[in-house]
mmCIF file of C-alpha atoms in Angstrom:
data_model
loop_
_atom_site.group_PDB
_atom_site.id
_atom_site.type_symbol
_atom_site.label_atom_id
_atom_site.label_comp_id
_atom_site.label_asym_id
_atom_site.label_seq_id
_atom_site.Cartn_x
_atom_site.Cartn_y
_atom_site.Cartn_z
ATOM 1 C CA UNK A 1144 113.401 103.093 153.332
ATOM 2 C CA UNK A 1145 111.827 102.850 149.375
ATOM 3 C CA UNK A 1146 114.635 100.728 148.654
ATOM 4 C CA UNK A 1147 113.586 98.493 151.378
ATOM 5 C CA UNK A 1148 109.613 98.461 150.698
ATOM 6 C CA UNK A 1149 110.729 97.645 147.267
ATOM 7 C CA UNK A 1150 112.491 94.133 148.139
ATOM 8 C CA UNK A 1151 109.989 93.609 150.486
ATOM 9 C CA UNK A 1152 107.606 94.270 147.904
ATOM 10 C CA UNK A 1153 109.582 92.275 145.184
ATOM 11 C CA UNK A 1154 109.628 89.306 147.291
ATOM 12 C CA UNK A 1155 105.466 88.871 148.147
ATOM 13 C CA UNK A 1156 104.355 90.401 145.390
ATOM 14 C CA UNK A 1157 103.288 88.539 141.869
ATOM 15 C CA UNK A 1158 105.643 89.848 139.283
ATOM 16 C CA UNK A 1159 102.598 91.396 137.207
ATOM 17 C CA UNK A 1160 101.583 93.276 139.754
ATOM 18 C CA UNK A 1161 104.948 94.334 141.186
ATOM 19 C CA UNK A 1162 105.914 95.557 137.737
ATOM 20 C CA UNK A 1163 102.306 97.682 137.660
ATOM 21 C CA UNK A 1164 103.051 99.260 140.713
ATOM 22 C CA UNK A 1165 106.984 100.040 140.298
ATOM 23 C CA UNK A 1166 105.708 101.652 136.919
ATOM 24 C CA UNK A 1167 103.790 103.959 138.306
ATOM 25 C CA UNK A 1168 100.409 102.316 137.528
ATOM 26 C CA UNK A 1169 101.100 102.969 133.885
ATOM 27 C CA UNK A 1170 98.645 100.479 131.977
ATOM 28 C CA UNK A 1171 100.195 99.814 128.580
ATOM 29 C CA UNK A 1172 97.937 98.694 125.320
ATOM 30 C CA UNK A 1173 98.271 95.263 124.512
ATOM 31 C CA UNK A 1174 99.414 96.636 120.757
ATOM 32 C CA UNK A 1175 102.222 98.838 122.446
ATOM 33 C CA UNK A 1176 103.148 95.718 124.594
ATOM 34 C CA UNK A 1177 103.842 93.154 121.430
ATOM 35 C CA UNK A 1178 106.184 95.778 120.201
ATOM 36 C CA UNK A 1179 107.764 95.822 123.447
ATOM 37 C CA UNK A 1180 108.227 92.639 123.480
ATOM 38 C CA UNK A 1181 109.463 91.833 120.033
ATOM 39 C CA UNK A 1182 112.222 94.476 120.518
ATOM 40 C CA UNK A 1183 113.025 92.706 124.123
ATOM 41 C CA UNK A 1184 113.283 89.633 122.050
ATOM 42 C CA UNK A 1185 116.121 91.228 119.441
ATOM 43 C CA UNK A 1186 117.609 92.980 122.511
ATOM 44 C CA UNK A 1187 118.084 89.788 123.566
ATOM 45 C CA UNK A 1188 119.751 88.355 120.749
ATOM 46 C CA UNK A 1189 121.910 91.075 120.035
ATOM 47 C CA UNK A 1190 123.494 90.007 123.635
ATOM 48 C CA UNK A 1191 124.386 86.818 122.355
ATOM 49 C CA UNK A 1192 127.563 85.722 121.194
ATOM 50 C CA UNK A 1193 127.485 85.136 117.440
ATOM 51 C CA UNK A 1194 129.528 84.677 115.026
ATOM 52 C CA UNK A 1195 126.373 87.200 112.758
ATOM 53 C CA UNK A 1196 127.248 90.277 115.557
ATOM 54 C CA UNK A 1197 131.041 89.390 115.134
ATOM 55 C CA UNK A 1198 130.830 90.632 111.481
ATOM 56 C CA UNK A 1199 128.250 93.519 111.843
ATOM 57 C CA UNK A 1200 130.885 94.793 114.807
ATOM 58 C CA UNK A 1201 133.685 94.380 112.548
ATOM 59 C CA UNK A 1202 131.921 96.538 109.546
ATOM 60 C CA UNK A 1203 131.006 99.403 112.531
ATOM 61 C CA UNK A 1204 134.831 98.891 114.308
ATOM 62 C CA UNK A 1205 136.619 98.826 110.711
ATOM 63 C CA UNK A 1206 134.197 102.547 109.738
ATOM 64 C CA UNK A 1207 135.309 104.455 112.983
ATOM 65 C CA UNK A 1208 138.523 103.517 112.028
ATOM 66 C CA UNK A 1209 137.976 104.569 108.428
ATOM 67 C CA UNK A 1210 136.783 107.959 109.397
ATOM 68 C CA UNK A 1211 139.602 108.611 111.301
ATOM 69 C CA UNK A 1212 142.080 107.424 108.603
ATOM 70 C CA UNK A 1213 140.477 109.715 106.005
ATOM 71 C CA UNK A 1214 140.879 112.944 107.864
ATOM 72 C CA UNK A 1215 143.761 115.698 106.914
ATOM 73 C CA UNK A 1216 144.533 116.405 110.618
ATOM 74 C CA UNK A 1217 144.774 112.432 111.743
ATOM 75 C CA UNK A 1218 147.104 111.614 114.535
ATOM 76 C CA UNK A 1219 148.699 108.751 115.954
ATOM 77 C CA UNK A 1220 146.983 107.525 119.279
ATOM 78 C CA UNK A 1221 143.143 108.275 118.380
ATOM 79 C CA UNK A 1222 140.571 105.823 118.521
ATOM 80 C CA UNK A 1223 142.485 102.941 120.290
ATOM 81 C CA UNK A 1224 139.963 101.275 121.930
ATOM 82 C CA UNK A 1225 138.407 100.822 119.165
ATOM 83 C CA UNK A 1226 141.745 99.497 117.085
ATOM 84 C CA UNK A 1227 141.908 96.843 119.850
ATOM 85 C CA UNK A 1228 138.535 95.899 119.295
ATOM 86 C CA UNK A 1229 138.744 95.566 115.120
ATOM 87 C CA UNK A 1230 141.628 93.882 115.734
ATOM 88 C CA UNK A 1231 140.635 91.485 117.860
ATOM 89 C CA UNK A 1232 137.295 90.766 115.681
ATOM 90 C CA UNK A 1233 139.753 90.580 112.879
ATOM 91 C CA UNK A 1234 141.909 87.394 114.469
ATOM 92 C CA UNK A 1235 138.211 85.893 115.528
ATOM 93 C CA UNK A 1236 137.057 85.288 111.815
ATOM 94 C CA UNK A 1237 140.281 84.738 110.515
ATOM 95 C CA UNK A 1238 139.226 81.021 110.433
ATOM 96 C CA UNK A 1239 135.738 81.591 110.021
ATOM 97 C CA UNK A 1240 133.550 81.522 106.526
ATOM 98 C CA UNK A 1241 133.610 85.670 106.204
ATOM 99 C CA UNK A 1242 137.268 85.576 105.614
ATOM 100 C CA UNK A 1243 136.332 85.699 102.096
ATOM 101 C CA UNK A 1244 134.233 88.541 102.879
ATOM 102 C CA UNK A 1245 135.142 91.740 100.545
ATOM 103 C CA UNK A 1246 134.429 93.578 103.888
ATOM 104 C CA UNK A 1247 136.612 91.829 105.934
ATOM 105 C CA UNK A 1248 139.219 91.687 103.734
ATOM 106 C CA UNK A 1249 139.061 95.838 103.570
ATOM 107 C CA UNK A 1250 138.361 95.911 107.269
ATOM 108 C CA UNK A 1251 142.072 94.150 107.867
ATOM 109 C CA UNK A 1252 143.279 96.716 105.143
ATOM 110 C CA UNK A 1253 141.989 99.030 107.399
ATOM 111 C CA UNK A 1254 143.694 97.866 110.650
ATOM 112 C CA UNK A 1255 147.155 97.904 108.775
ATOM 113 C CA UNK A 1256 147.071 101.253 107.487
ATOM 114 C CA UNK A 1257 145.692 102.181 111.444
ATOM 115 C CA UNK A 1258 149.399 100.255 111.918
ATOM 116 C CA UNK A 1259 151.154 101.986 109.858
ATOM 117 C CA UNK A 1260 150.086 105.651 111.344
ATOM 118 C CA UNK A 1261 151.278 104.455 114.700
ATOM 119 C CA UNK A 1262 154.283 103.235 113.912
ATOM 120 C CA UNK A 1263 155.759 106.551 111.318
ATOM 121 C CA UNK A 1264 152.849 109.420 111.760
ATOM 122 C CA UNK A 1265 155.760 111.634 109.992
ATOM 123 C CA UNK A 1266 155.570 109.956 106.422
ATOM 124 C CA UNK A 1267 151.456 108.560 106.618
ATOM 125 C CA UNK A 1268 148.984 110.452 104.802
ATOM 126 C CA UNK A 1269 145.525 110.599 105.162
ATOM 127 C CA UNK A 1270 143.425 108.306 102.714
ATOM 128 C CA UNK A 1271 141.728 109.408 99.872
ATOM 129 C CA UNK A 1272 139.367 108.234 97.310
ATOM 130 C CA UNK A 1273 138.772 108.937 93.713
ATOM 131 C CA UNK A 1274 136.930 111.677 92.233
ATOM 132 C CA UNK A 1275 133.309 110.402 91.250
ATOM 133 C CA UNK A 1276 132.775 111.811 87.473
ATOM 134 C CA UNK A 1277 129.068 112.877 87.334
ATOM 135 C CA UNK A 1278 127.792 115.255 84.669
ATOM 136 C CA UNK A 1279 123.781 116.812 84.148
ATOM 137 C CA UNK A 1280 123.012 114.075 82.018
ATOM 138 C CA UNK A 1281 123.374 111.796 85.218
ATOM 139 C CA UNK A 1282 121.268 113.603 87.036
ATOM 140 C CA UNK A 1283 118.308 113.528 84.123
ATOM 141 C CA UNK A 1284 118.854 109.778 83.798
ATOM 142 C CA UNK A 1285 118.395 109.101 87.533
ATOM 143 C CA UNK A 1286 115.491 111.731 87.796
ATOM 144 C CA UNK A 1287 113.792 109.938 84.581
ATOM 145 C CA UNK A 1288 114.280 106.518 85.762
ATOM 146 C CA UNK A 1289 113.105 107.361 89.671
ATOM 147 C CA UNK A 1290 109.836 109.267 87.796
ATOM 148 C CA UNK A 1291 108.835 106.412 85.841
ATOM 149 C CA UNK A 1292 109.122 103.326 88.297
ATOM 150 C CA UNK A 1293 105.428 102.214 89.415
ATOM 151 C CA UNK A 1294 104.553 99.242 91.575
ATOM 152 C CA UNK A 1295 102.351 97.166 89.629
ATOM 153 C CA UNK A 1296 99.815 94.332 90.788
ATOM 154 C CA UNK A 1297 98.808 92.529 87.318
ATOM 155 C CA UNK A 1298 102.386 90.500 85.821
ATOM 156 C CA UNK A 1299 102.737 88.343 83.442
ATOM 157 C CA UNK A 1300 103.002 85.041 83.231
ATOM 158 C CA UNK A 1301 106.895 85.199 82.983
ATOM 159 C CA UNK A 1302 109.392 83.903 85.836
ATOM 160 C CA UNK A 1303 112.501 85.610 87.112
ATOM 161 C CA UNK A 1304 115.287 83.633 87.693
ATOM 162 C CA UNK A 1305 118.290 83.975 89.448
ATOM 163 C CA UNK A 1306 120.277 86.218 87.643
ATOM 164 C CA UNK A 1307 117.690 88.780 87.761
ATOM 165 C CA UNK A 1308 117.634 88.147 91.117
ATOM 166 C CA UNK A 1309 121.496 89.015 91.619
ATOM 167 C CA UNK A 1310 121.522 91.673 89.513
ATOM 168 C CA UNK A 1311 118.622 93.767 91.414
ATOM 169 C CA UNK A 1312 120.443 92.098 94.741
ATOM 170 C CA UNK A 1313 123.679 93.501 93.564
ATOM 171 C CA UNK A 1314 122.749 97.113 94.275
ATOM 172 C CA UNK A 1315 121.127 96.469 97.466
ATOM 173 C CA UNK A 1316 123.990 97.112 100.190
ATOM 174 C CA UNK A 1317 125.584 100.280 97.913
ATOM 175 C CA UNK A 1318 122.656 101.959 100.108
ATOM 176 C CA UNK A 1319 124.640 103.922 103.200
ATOM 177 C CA UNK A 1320 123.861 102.155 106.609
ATOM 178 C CA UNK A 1321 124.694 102.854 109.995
ATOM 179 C CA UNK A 1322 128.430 102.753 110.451
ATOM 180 C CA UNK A 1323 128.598 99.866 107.442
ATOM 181 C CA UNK A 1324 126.949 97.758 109.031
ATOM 182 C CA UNK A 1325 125.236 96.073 106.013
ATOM 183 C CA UNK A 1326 122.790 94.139 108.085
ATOM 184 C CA UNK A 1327 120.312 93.185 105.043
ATOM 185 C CA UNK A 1328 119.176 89.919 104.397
ATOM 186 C CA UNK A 1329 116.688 89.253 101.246
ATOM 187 C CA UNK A 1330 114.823 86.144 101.829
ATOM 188 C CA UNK A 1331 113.281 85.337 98.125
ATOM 189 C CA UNK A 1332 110.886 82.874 96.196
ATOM 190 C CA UNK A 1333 110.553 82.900 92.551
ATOM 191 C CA UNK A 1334 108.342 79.696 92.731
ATOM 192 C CA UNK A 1335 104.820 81.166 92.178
ATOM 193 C CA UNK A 1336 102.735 79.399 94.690
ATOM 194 C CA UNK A 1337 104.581 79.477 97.087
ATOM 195 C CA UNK A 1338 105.005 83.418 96.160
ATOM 196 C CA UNK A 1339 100.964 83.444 96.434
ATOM 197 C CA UNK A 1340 101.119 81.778 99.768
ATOM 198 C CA UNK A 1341 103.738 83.925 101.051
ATOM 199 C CA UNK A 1342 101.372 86.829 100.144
ATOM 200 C CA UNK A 1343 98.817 85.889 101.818
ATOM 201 C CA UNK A 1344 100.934 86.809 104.944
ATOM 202 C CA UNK A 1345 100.823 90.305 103.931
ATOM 203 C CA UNK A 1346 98.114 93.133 104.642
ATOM 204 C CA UNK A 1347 97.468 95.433 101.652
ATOM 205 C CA UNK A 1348 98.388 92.301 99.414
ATOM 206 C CA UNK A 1349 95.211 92.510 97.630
ATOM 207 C CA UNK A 1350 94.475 93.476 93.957
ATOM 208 C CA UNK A 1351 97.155 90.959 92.681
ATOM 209 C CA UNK A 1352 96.977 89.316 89.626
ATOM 210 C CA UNK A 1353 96.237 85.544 89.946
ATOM 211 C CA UNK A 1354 99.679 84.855 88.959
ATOM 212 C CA UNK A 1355 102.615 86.240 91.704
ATOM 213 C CA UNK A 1356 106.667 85.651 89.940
ATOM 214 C CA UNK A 1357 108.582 86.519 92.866
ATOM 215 C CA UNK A 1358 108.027 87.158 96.734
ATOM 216 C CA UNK A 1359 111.022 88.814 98.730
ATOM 217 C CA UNK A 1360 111.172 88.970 102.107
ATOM 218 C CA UNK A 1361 113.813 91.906 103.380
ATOM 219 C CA UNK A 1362 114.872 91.502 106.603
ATOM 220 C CA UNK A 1363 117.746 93.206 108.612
ATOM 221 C CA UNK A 1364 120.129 91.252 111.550
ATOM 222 C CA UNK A 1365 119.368 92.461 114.696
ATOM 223 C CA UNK A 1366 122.689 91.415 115.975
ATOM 224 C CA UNK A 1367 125.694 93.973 116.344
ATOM 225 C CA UNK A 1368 122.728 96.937 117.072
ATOM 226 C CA UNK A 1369 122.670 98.832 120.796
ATOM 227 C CA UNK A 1370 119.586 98.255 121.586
ATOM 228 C CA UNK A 1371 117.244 99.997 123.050
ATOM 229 C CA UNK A 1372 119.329 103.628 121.751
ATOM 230 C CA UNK A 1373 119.471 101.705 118.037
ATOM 231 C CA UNK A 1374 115.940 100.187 117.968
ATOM 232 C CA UNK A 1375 114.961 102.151 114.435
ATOM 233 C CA UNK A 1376 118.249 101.829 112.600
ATOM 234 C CA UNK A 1377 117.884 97.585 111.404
ATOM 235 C CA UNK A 1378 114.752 98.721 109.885
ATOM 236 C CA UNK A 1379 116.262 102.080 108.399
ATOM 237 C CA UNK A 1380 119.607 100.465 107.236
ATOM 238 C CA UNK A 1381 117.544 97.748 105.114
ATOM 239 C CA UNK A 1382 114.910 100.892 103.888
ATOM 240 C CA UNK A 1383 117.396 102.472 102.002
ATOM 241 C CA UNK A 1384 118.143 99.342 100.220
ATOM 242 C CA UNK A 1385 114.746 98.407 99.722
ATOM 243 C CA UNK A 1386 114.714 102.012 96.886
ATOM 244 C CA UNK A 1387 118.328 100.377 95.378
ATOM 245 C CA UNK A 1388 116.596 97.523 94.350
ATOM 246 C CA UNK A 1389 113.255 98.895 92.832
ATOM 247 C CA UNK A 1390 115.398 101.118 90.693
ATOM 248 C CA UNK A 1391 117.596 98.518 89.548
ATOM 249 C CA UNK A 1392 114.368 96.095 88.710
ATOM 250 C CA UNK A 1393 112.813 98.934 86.519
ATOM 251 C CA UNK A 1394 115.480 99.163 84.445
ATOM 252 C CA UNK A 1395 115.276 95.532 83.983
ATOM 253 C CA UNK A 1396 111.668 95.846 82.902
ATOM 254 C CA UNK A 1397 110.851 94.754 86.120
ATOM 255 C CA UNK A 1398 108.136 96.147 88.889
ATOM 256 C CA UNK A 1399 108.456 96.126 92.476
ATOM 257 C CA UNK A 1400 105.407 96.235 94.613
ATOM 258 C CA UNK A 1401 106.318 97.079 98.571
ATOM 259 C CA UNK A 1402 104.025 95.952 100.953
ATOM 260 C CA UNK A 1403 104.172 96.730 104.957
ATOM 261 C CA UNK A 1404 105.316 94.414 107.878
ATOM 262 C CA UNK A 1405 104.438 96.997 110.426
ATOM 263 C CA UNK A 1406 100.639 95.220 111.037
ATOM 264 C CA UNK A 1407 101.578 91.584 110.357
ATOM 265 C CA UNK A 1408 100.140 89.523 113.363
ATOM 266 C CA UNK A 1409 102.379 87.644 115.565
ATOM 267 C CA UNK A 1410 100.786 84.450 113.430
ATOM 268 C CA UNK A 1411 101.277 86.190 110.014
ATOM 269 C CA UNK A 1412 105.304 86.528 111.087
ATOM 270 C CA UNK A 1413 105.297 82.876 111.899
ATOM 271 C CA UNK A 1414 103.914 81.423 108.914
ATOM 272 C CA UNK A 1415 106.650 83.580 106.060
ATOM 273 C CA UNK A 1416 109.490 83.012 108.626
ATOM 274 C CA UNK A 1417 107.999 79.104 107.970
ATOM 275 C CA UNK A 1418 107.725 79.385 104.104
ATOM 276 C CA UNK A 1419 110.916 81.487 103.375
ATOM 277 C CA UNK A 1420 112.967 80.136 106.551
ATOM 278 C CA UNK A 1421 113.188 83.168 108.709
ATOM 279 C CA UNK A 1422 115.858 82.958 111.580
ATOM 280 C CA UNK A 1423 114.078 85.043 114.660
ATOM 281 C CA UNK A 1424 117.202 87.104 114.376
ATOM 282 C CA UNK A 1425 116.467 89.034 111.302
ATOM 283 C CA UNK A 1426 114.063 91.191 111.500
ATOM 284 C CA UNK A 1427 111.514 91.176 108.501
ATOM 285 C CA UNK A 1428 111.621 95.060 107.387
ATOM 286 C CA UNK A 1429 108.981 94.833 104.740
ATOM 287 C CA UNK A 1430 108.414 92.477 101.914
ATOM 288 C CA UNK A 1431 108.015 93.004 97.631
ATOM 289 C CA UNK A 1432 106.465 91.248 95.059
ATOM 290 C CA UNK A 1433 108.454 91.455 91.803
ATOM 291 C CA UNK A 1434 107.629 90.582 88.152
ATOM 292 C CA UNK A 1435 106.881 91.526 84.630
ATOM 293 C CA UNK A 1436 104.026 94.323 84.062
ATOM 294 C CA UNK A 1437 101.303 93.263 82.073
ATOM 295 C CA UNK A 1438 99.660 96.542 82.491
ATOM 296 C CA UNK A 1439 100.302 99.574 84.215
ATOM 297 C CA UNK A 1440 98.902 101.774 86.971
ATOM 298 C CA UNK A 1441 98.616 105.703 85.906
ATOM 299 C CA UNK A 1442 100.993 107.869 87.674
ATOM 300 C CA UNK A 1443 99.225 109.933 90.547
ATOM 301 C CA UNK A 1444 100.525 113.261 91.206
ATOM 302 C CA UNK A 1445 103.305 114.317 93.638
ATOM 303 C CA UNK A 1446 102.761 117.212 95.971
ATOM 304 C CA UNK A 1447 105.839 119.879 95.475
ATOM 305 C CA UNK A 1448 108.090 119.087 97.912
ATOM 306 C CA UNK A 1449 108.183 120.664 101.384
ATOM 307 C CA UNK A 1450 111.567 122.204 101.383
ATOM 308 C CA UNK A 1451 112.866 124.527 104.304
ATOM 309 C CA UNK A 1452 116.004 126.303 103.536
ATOM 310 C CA UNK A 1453 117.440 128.413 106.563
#
């Protein structure tokens, strides 16, 4: 009988009102409801065919596949749906621009040696890396160079080019992400009014010097993510490259200022995805302002870290 009020319902009903009433009534804020609707929007686009998702599901297929490679008890047989599906991703950008692409090139390395199990288990064994050779020192280096990085809002009057720019870049997708699934896009000006402009799009972007070298704009692809169950992972995946690339700027004399997306208006996204020419299907993350100190900001204290140890 409900199921029957509720095509009755569907059919006379306006579809505002049908919606209120097969949701219980619930009354969501109009903030909660742009969010809603942006993520509808990428849900959307991650349904799509594209040749973008084809890669990112490539990366994920080609890490399940890696994982299973790597372990001392692998056997013939596992993970064979998801062979099928590498492989057929694999013959789909065969004649496509990313068969260049260091990753695909590894990922069809990776269906091989996935071959190779199936075919003589008896004589395979399980993949294995190299040895990383860290020693204390490393550690005191890293810890100096993570201590001393500040974001800075005064620069000088000195322009980055694009070397800099792939050197800080270069770092960027080292950064672990969701089954590899590299999604980071850095959208970047080193023209300085068109930096200044592009800051204007930005809350907290006040205190700046009059002069702004570089705007970046990082963004993740939305495509190749299951959405709704993946809806935080574009923006963590591109987070942990965001702290790559300040590190790698500081120790090219360089400051990185971060400054949030998370209360841009739907006008603010409009206008950088104008300037910097935004696709809708990357998500902008957060954005940075890079460039030469001129002075510094003192370092404010850090609380001792909350650790629980069970």
């Amino acid at each position: 009988m409900k199921k029957i009020l509720a095509k009755f319902a569907k059919r006379i009903l306006p579809l505002k009102l049908y919606k209120l009433i097969a949701n219980g009534f619930i009354i969501v804020p109009r903030y909660y409801k742009s969010l809603i609707e942006s993520a509808e929007q990428y849900m959307n686009l991650s349904l799509e065919e594209n040749v973008k998702k084809d890669i990112l599901l490539l990366r994920k297929y080609a890490h399940i596949i890696d994982k299973g490679l790597h372990r001392e008890d692998v056997k013939p047989g596992h993970s064979h749906p998801i062979y099928m599906e590498l492989k057929q991703l694999v013959n789909k950008l065969s004649t496509s621009r990313f068969v260049t692409d260091p990753t695909y090139v590894w990922a069809k390395d990776r269906l091989h040696e996935y071959e190779i199990l199936q075919q003589d288990s008896s004589h395979f064994k399980h993949l294995q890396g190299e040895s990383t050779k860290c020693s204390p020192d490393n550690y005191n280096i890293l810890s100096l160079i993570i201590k001393q990085r500040r974001s800075c809002r005064n620069f000088k009057e000195k322009a980055l080019d694009a070397l800099v720019v792939n050197k800080i870049c270069d770092v960027a997708d080292w950064a672990p992400s969701s089954c590899n699934k590299q999604p980071l896009k850095v959208f970047v000006t080193n023209n300085p009014p068109l930096a200044m402009e592009c800051l204007k799009c930005c809350k907290g972007g006040t205190g700046f010097s009059d002069f702004i070298p570089s705007f970046w704009a990082i963004t993740a692809n939305c495509r190749g993510y299951v959405w709704p169950t993946e809806i935080m992972l574009p923006t963590l995946d591109s987070s942990l490259c965001v702290q790559n690339m300040l590190l790698a700027a500081h120790t090219l004399g360089i400051s990185g200022t971060v400054l949030t997306w998370a209360q841009s208006t739907s006008q603010e996204n409009a206008k950088l995805r104008e300037l910097l020419s935004i696709s809708d299907d990357y998500i902008i993350v957060c954005c940075v302002v890079m460039g030469y100190p001129k002075s510094y900001f003192m370092v404010p204290p850090r609380k001792t870290p909350e650790i629980s140890l069970v």
